[in-house]
Amino acid sequence: MRMVGLTGGIASGKSTVSSLFNHNSIPIVDADVIARDALKKGSGGYKKVVAEFGPDILQDDGHVDRLKLGRIVFSDASKRQLLNRLLAPYISSGIFLEISKLWIKGHKVIVLDIPLLFEAKLDKWTKPIVVVWVDPETQLRRLMERDNSTEEDARNRISAQMSLDLKKSQANIVIDNTGSLQDLQERFSEVLSEVKRPLTWTEFWLSRDGALSALLGVIMGVVVVKKFHAFSSL
Ligand SMILES: CC(C)(COP(=O)(O)OP(=O)(O)OC[C@H]1O[C@@H](n2cnc3c(N)ncnc32)[C@H](O)[C@@H]1O)[C@@H](O)C(=O)NCCC(=O)NCCS
Ligand SMILES: Nc1ncnc2c1ncn2[C@@H]1O[C@H](COP(=O)(O)OP(=O)(O)OP(=O)(O)O)[C@@H](O)[C@H]1O
């Protein structure tokens, strides 16, 4: 199985690119969705986070006030590290579970949309790594427009992540998303054909069909050797 890593900076356009993959029948594992589940009221992650951050981060209905928690962690690196540490086991096991489900279904190519792919050192499990890059002014503008946030909040969120230029330098494929959605669609078509090229042997053996072929090969090998032994001892 080929596990494509999709990452970038906040509001650089990862979700937009991941929906293009989805429209082309390539399944997505979305770490933001898994992280949201990990903070759902009553979950293990929720309990740990509330125990550490206190009930002040809750809304009246008991759900986490994400805007409030976001303001706290994106303006304080130590609080952010604490939140990351508390949620990391739930997020990584959630990612593993989603990958396993797709493996069982026999998918050959999947995309892991993980904003903190490099920061969480998950990059070593994915190849190729696609980084969605935008120039800093466009990133700030799109983030403020999308989240209806102040410049200060937006800048805090951007600086909570590894620099987008550093991510770009570690990518196998870069999508420059500074232009229009039409430009993005054109670049995406090139990327899609790269991502869909035939699997390498390693990727094939890591897929469900490859693993089953290997298992079948071993079983047949054992049967042939046993038959040969039985025949030669006559
Ligand atoms: C702090 C929280 C509650 C804010 O929620 P909110 O709904 O405002 O933002 P959302 O979850 O949609 O995240 C938006 C983007 O913020 C960035 N981001 C999220 N968490 C982090 C983090 N810990 N460090 C740096 N950037 C982050 C990502 O680019 C993400 O795509 C939430 O982001 C959270 O629980 N973060 C910790 C979990 C995590 O690490 N998520 C990223 C998955 S790899
Ligand atoms: N090429 C583009 N032209 C104009 N707007 C765009 C373009 N690409 C993305 N956008 C818009 O920019 C915003 C950020 O994009 P998107 O939500 O895909 O980013 P993201 O990287 O997934 O963000 P996050 O890290 O917060 O999950 C969205 O409002 C999206 O509609």
Short mmCIF file of N, CA and C in Angstrom, two decimals, residues 64-184:
data_model
loop_
_atom_site.label_atom_id
_atom_site.label_comp_id
_atom_site.label_asym_id
_atom_site.label_seq_id
_atom_site.Cartn_x
_atom_site.Cartn_y
_atom_site.Cartn_z
N VAL A 64 -16.15 20.69 24.81
CA VAL A 64 -14.99 21.58 24.86
C VAL A 64 -15.26 22.81 24.00
N ASP A 65 -14.97 23.98 24.54
CA ASP A 65 -15.06 25.22 23.77
C ASP A 65 -13.75 25.32 22.97
N ARG A 66 -13.82 24.91 21.72
CA ARG A 66 -12.59 24.78 20.91
C ARG A 66 -11.93 26.14 20.66
N LEU A 67 -12.77 27.17 20.52
CA LEU A 67 -12.22 28.51 20.28
C LEU A 67 -11.40 28.95 21.50
N LYS A 68 -11.95 28.69 22.67
CA LYS A 68 -11.30 29.09 23.93
C LYS A 68 -10.00 28.29 24.13
N LEU A 69 -10.11 26.95 23.94
CA LEU A 69 -8.92 26.11 24.10
C LEU A 69 -7.85 26.51 23.07
N GLY A 70 -8.31 26.81 21.86
CA GLY A 70 -7.40 27.24 20.79
C GLY A 70 -6.65 28.51 21.19
N ARG A 71 -7.39 29.49 21.75
CA ARG A 71 -6.76 30.76 22.18
C ARG A 71 -5.68 30.47 23.22
N ILE A 72 -5.97 29.52 24.13
CA ILE A 72 -5.00 29.21 25.20
C ILE A 72 -3.75 28.56 24.59
N VAL A 73 -3.96 27.51 23.80
CA VAL A 73 -2.78 26.74 23.37
C VAL A 73 -1.99 27.41 22.25
N PHE A 74 -2.67 28.24 21.43
CA PHE A 74 -1.91 28.88 20.34
C PHE A 74 -1.18 30.14 20.80
N SER A 75 -1.36 30.51 22.08
CA SER A 75 -0.59 31.67 22.55
C SER A 75 0.39 31.25 23.65
N ASP A 76 0.48 29.94 23.91
CA ASP A 76 1.37 29.48 24.98
C ASP A 76 1.96 28.12 24.59
N ALA A 77 3.25 28.11 24.26
CA ALA A 77 3.88 26.89 23.73
C ALA A 77 3.83 25.74 24.73
N SER A 78 3.97 26.05 26.04
CA SER A 78 4.00 24.93 27.00
C SER A 78 2.62 24.29 27.13
N LYS A 79 1.56 25.12 27.06
CA LYS A 79 0.19 24.58 27.12
C LYS A 79 -0.10 23.76 25.85
N ARG A 80 0.44 24.24 24.73
CA ARG A 80 0.23 23.52 23.46
C ARG A 80 0.92 22.15 23.52
N GLN A 81 2.15 22.15 24.07
CA GLN A 81 2.87 20.87 24.18
C GLN A 81 2.10 19.91 25.09
N LEU A 82 1.52 20.47 26.16
CA LEU A 82 0.75 19.64 27.09
C LEU A 82 -0.46 19.02 26.35
N LEU A 83 -1.19 19.86 25.61
CA LEU A 83 -2.35 19.35 24.86
C LEU A 83 -1.92 18.28 23.85
N ASN A 84 -0.83 18.55 23.15
CA ASN A 84 -0.31 17.58 22.16
C ASN A 84 0.01 16.25 22.85
N ARG A 85 0.66 16.36 24.01
CA ARG A 85 1.06 15.14 24.73
C ARG A 85 -0.17 14.34 25.19
N LEU A 86 -1.19 15.05 25.65
CA LEU A 86 -2.39 14.36 26.15
C LEU A 86 -3.15 13.66 25.02
N LEU A 87 -3.20 14.33 23.85
CA LEU A 87 -4.02 13.78 22.76
C LEU A 87 -3.26 12.84 21.83
N ALA A 88 -1.91 12.93 21.83
CA ALA A 88 -1.10 12.15 20.85
C ALA A 88 -1.45 10.67 20.81
N PRO A 89 -1.58 9.97 21.99
CA PRO A 89 -1.87 8.53 21.90
C PRO A 89 -3.21 8.24 21.22
N TYR A 90 -4.22 9.11 21.47
CA TYR A 90 -5.54 8.89 20.86
C TYR A 90 -5.50 9.18 19.37
N ILE A 91 -4.74 10.24 19.00
CA ILE A 91 -4.68 10.59 17.58
C ILE A 91 -3.91 9.51 16.81
N SER A 92 -2.75 9.05 17.37
CA SER A 92 -1.98 8.06 16.60
C SER A 92 -2.72 6.73 16.52
N SER A 93 -3.43 6.34 17.60
CA SER A 93 -4.16 5.06 17.47
C SER A 93 -5.35 5.22 16.52
N GLY A 94 -5.97 6.40 16.51
CA GLY A 94 -7.06 6.66 15.55
C GLY A 94 -6.57 6.59 14.11
N ILE A 95 -5.39 7.17 13.86
CA ILE A 95 -4.82 7.13 12.50
C ILE A 95 -4.55 5.68 12.11
N PHE A 96 -3.94 4.92 13.04
CA PHE A 96 -3.61 3.52 12.76
C PHE A 96 -4.87 2.71 12.45
N LEU A 97 -5.93 2.97 13.21
CA LEU A 97 -7.19 2.24 13.01
C LEU A 97 -7.76 2.53 11.61
N GLU A 98 -7.75 3.81 11.22
CA GLU A 98 -8.29 4.18 9.90
C GLU A 98 -7.45 3.56 8.78
N ILE A 99 -6.12 3.55 8.96
CA ILE A 99 -5.26 2.93 7.93
C ILE A 99 -5.58 1.44 7.84
N SER A 100 -5.75 0.78 9.00
CA SER A 100 -6.03 -0.66 9.00
C SER A 100 -7.32 -0.97 8.25
N LYS A 101 -8.36 -0.12 8.48
CA LYS A 101 -9.64 -0.36 7.81
C LYS A 101 -9.47 -0.27 6.29
N LEU A 102 -8.68 0.72 5.85
CA LEU A 102 -8.49 0.90 4.40
C LEU A 102 -7.65 -0.24 3.83
N TRP A 103 -6.68 -0.74 4.62
CA TRP A 103 -5.83 -1.87 4.21
C TRP A 103 -6.72 -3.10 4.01
N ILE A 104 -7.60 -3.35 5.00
CA ILE A 104 -8.49 -4.53 4.93
C ILE A 104 -9.39 -4.44 3.68
N LYS A 105 -9.81 -3.22 3.35
CA LYS A 105 -10.66 -3.06 2.17
C LYS A 105 -9.88 -3.25 0.87
N GLY A 106 -8.55 -3.30 0.97
CA GLY A 106 -7.72 -3.57 -0.21
C GLY A 106 -7.28 -2.34 -1.00
N HIS A 107 -7.39 -1.14 -0.38
CA HIS A 107 -6.97 0.08 -1.11
C HIS A 107 -5.46 0.05 -1.37
N LYS A 108 -5.08 0.47 -2.58
CA LYS A 108 -3.64 0.43 -2.94
C LYS A 108 -2.95 1.77 -2.60
N VAL A 109 -3.72 2.86 -2.77
CA VAL A 109 -3.16 4.20 -2.51
C VAL A 109 -4.09 4.95 -1.57
N ILE A 110 -3.55 5.45 -0.46
CA ILE A 110 -4.36 6.26 0.45
C ILE A 110 -3.59 7.55 0.78
N VAL A 111 -4.33 8.56 1.21
CA VAL A 111 -3.69 9.83 1.56
C VAL A 111 -3.89 10.10 3.05
N LEU A 112 -2.79 10.38 3.75
CA LEU A 112 -2.87 10.76 5.17
C LEU A 112 -2.74 12.28 5.26
N ASP A 113 -3.85 12.94 5.56
CA ASP A 113 -3.87 14.41 5.67
C ASP A 113 -3.55 14.75 7.14
N ILE A 114 -2.27 15.08 7.37
CA ILE A 114 -1.82 15.29 8.76
C ILE A 114 -1.10 16.64 8.85
N PRO A 115 -1.77 17.66 9.44
CA PRO A 115 -1.14 18.98 9.52
C PRO A 115 0.24 18.92 10.19
N LEU A 116 0.36 18.09 11.26
CA LEU A 116 1.63 18.06 12.00
C LEU A 116 2.46 16.83 11.62
N LEU A 117 2.46 16.47 10.34
CA LEU A 117 3.18 15.27 9.88
C LEU A 117 4.66 15.29 10.28
N PHE A 118 5.31 16.43 10.06
CA PHE A 118 6.75 16.53 10.40
C PHE A 118 6.93 16.71 11.91
N GLU A 119 6.12 17.61 12.49
CA GLU A 119 6.26 17.91 13.92
C GLU A 119 6.09 16.64 14.75
N ALA A 120 5.14 15.76 14.32
CA ALA A 120 4.87 14.54 15.08
C ALA A 120 5.75 13.38 14.61
N LYS A 121 6.68 13.69 13.71
CA LYS A 121 7.63 12.69 13.18
C LYS A 121 6.93 11.48 12.55
N LEU A 122 5.80 11.77 11.89
CA LEU A 122 5.09 10.69 11.20
C LEU A 122 5.52 10.62 9.73
N ASP A 123 6.39 11.55 9.33
CA ASP A 123 6.80 11.62 7.92
C ASP A 123 7.52 10.36 7.46
N LYS A 124 8.19 9.65 8.41
CA LYS A 124 8.97 8.48 7.99
C LYS A 124 8.07 7.32 7.53
N TRP A 125 6.77 7.40 7.82
CA TRP A 125 5.85 6.33 7.42
C TRP A 125 5.18 6.61 6.07
N THR A 126 5.41 7.80 5.52
CA THR A 126 4.68 8.16 4.29
C THR A 126 5.62 8.48 3.14
N LYS A 127 5.22 8.09 1.95
CA LYS A 127 5.99 8.43 0.75
C LYS A 127 5.09 8.28 -0.46
N PRO A 128 4.98 9.24 -1.35
CA PRO A 128 5.65 10.53 -1.27
C PRO A 128 4.99 11.47 -0.24
N ILE A 129 5.75 12.52 0.12
CA ILE A 129 5.21 13.56 0.99
C ILE A 129 4.84 14.77 0.13
N VAL A 130 3.56 15.12 0.18
CA VAL A 130 3.08 16.27 -0.60
C VAL A 130 2.90 17.44 0.36
N VAL A 131 3.58 18.54 0.09
CA VAL A 131 3.41 19.74 0.92
C VAL A 131 2.65 20.80 0.13
N VAL A 132 1.53 21.27 0.73
CA VAL A 132 0.77 22.35 0.11
C VAL A 132 1.33 23.66 0.67
N TRP A 133 1.90 24.43 -0.22
CA TRP A 133 2.59 25.66 0.19
C TRP A 133 1.81 26.88 -0.31
N VAL A 134 1.82 27.97 0.47
CA VAL A 134 1.30 29.27 -0.02
C VAL A 134 2.25 30.35 0.47
N ASP A 135 2.22 31.51 -0.19
CA ASP A 135 3.09 32.56 0.33
C ASP A 135 2.48 33.10 1.64
N PRO A 136 3.34 33.63 2.52
CA PRO A 136 2.87 34.01 3.87
C PRO A 136 1.70 34.98 3.90
N GLU A 137 1.67 35.97 2.98
CA GLU A 137 0.56 36.95 3.02
C GLU A 137 -0.76 36.27 2.67
N THR A 138 -0.71 35.39 1.66
CA THR A 138 -1.94 34.69 1.25
C THR A 138 -2.42 33.78 2.37
N GLN A 139 -1.47 33.13 3.04
CA GLN A 139 -1.83 32.23 4.14
C GLN A 139 -2.56 33.00 5.24
N LEU A 140 -1.99 34.14 5.62
CA LEU A 140 -2.58 34.96 6.70
C LEU A 140 -3.98 35.44 6.30
N ARG A 141 -4.08 35.93 5.05
CA ARG A 141 -5.38 36.45 4.58
C ARG A 141 -6.44 35.35 4.55
N ARG A 142 -6.07 34.18 3.98
CA ARG A 142 -7.06 33.09 3.89
C ARG A 142 -7.47 32.58 5.27
N LEU A 143 -6.50 32.54 6.18
CA LEU A 143 -6.81 32.06 7.53
C LEU A 143 -7.78 33.02 8.23
N MET A 144 -7.49 34.32 8.13
CA MET A 144 -8.35 35.31 8.79
C MET A 144 -9.75 35.29 8.18
N GLU A 145 -9.81 35.16 6.83
CA GLU A 145 -11.12 35.15 6.16
C GLU A 145 -11.91 33.91 6.55
N ARG A 146 -11.23 32.74 6.50
CA ARG A 146 -11.94 31.49 6.77
C ARG A 146 -12.47 31.42 8.20
N ASP A 147 -11.59 31.78 9.16
CA ASP A 147 -11.98 31.62 10.57
C ASP A 147 -12.57 32.89 11.17
N ASN A 148 -12.64 33.93 10.33
CA ASN A 148 -13.16 35.21 10.82
C ASN A 148 -12.39 35.63 12.08
N SER A 149 -11.06 35.50 12.02
CA SER A 149 -10.26 35.73 13.23
C SER A 149 -9.46 37.03 13.12
N THR A 150 -8.94 37.46 14.26
CA THR A 150 -8.12 38.67 14.27
C THR A 150 -6.74 38.32 13.71
N GLU A 151 -5.98 39.37 13.35
CA GLU A 151 -4.63 39.13 12.81
C GLU A 151 -3.76 38.48 13.89
N GLU A 152 -3.95 38.91 15.16
CA GLU A 152 -3.12 38.36 16.24
C GLU A 152 -3.37 36.85 16.40
N ASP A 153 -4.66 36.46 16.44
CA ASP A 153 -4.99 35.03 16.57
C ASP A 153 -4.41 34.24 15.40
N ALA A 154 -4.57 34.79 14.21
CA ALA A 154 -4.09 34.08 13.01
C ALA A 154 -2.57 33.93 13.04
N ARG A 155 -1.88 35.00 13.41
CA ARG A 155 -0.40 34.93 13.47
C ARG A 155 0.05 33.93 14.53
N ASN A 156 -0.66 33.89 15.66
CA ASN A 156 -0.32 32.92 16.72
C ASN A 156 -0.43 31.50 16.19
N ARG A 157 -1.51 31.24 15.46
CA ARG A 157 -1.72 29.88 14.94
C ARG A 157 -0.64 29.52 13.93
N ILE A 158 -0.28 30.48 13.08
CA ILE A 158 0.74 30.19 12.07
C ILE A 158 2.08 29.90 12.76
N SER A 159 2.41 30.70 13.77
CA SER A 159 3.74 30.51 14.38
C SER A 159 3.79 29.32 15.33
N ALA A 160 2.62 28.67 15.57
CA ALA A 160 2.62 27.44 16.40
C ALA A 160 3.12 26.24 15.61
N GLN A 161 3.33 26.43 14.31
CA GLN A 161 3.74 25.29 13.47
C GLN A 161 5.15 25.52 12.91
N MET A 162 5.76 24.39 12.54
CA MET A 162 7.08 24.46 11.87
C MET A 162 6.93 25.34 10.62
N SER A 163 8.00 26.05 10.25
CA SER A 163 7.86 26.99 9.13
C SER A 163 7.50 26.25 7.84
N LEU A 164 6.62 26.90 7.07
CA LEU A 164 6.13 26.27 5.84
C LEU A 164 7.27 26.10 4.82
N ASP A 165 8.25 27.01 4.87
CA ASP A 165 9.39 26.87 3.95
C ASP A 165 10.23 25.65 4.29
N LEU A 166 10.36 25.37 5.60
CA LEU A 166 11.12 24.18 6.03
C LEU A 166 10.38 22.91 5.60
N LYS A 167 9.05 22.92 5.74
CA LYS A 167 8.25 21.76 5.30
C LYS A 167 8.44 21.57 3.79
N LYS A 168 8.41 22.69 3.08
CA LYS A 168 8.56 22.63 1.61
C LYS A 168 9.88 21.97 1.24
N SER A 169 10.95 22.31 2.00
CA SER A 169 12.28 21.78 1.67
C SER A 169 12.37 20.27 1.92
N GLN A 170 11.43 19.73 2.71
CA GLN A 170 11.48 18.29 3.01
C GLN A 170 10.44 17.48 2.22
N ALA A 171 9.79 18.17 1.26
CA ALA A 171 8.73 17.50 0.50
C ALA A 171 9.29 16.72 -0.70
N ASN A 172 8.56 15.69 -1.12
CA ASN A 172 8.87 15.06 -2.41
C ASN A 172 8.12 15.78 -3.52
N ILE A 173 6.93 16.28 -3.18
CA ILE A 173 6.10 16.99 -4.16
C ILE A 173 5.59 18.27 -3.49
N VAL A 174 5.74 19.41 -4.18
CA VAL A 174 5.23 20.67 -3.63
C VAL A 174 4.07 21.14 -4.49
N ILE A 175 2.97 21.52 -3.83
CA ILE A 175 1.86 22.16 -4.55
C ILE A 175 1.85 23.61 -4.10
N ASP A 176 2.17 24.51 -5.03
CA ASP A 176 2.11 25.94 -4.69
C ASP A 176 0.66 26.37 -4.88
N ASN A 177 -0.01 26.69 -3.76
CA ASN A 177 -1.44 27.03 -3.80
C ASN A 177 -1.67 28.53 -3.63
N THR A 178 -0.69 29.34 -4.08
CA THR A 178 -0.85 30.79 -3.93
C THR A 178 -1.84 31.34 -4.96
N GLY A 179 -1.97 30.62 -6.07
CA GLY A 179 -2.83 31.12 -7.16
C GLY A 179 -4.29 30.78 -6.95
N SER A 180 -5.03 30.77 -8.07
CA SER A 180 -6.48 30.55 -8.01
C SER A 180 -6.81 29.06 -7.84
N LEU A 181 -8.09 28.78 -7.61
CA LEU A 181 -8.52 27.38 -7.50
C LEU A 181 -8.32 26.66 -8.83
N GLN A 182 -8.43 27.41 -9.93
CA GLN A 182 -8.21 26.84 -11.27
C GLN A 182 -6.74 26.40 -11.42
N ASP A 183 -5.81 27.27 -10.93
CA ASP A 183 -4.37 26.91 -10.96
C ASP A 183 -4.13 25.65 -10.13
N LEU A 184 -4.81 25.60 -8.98
CA LEU A 184 -4.63 24.45 -8.09
C LEU A 184 -5.09 23.17 -8.77
#
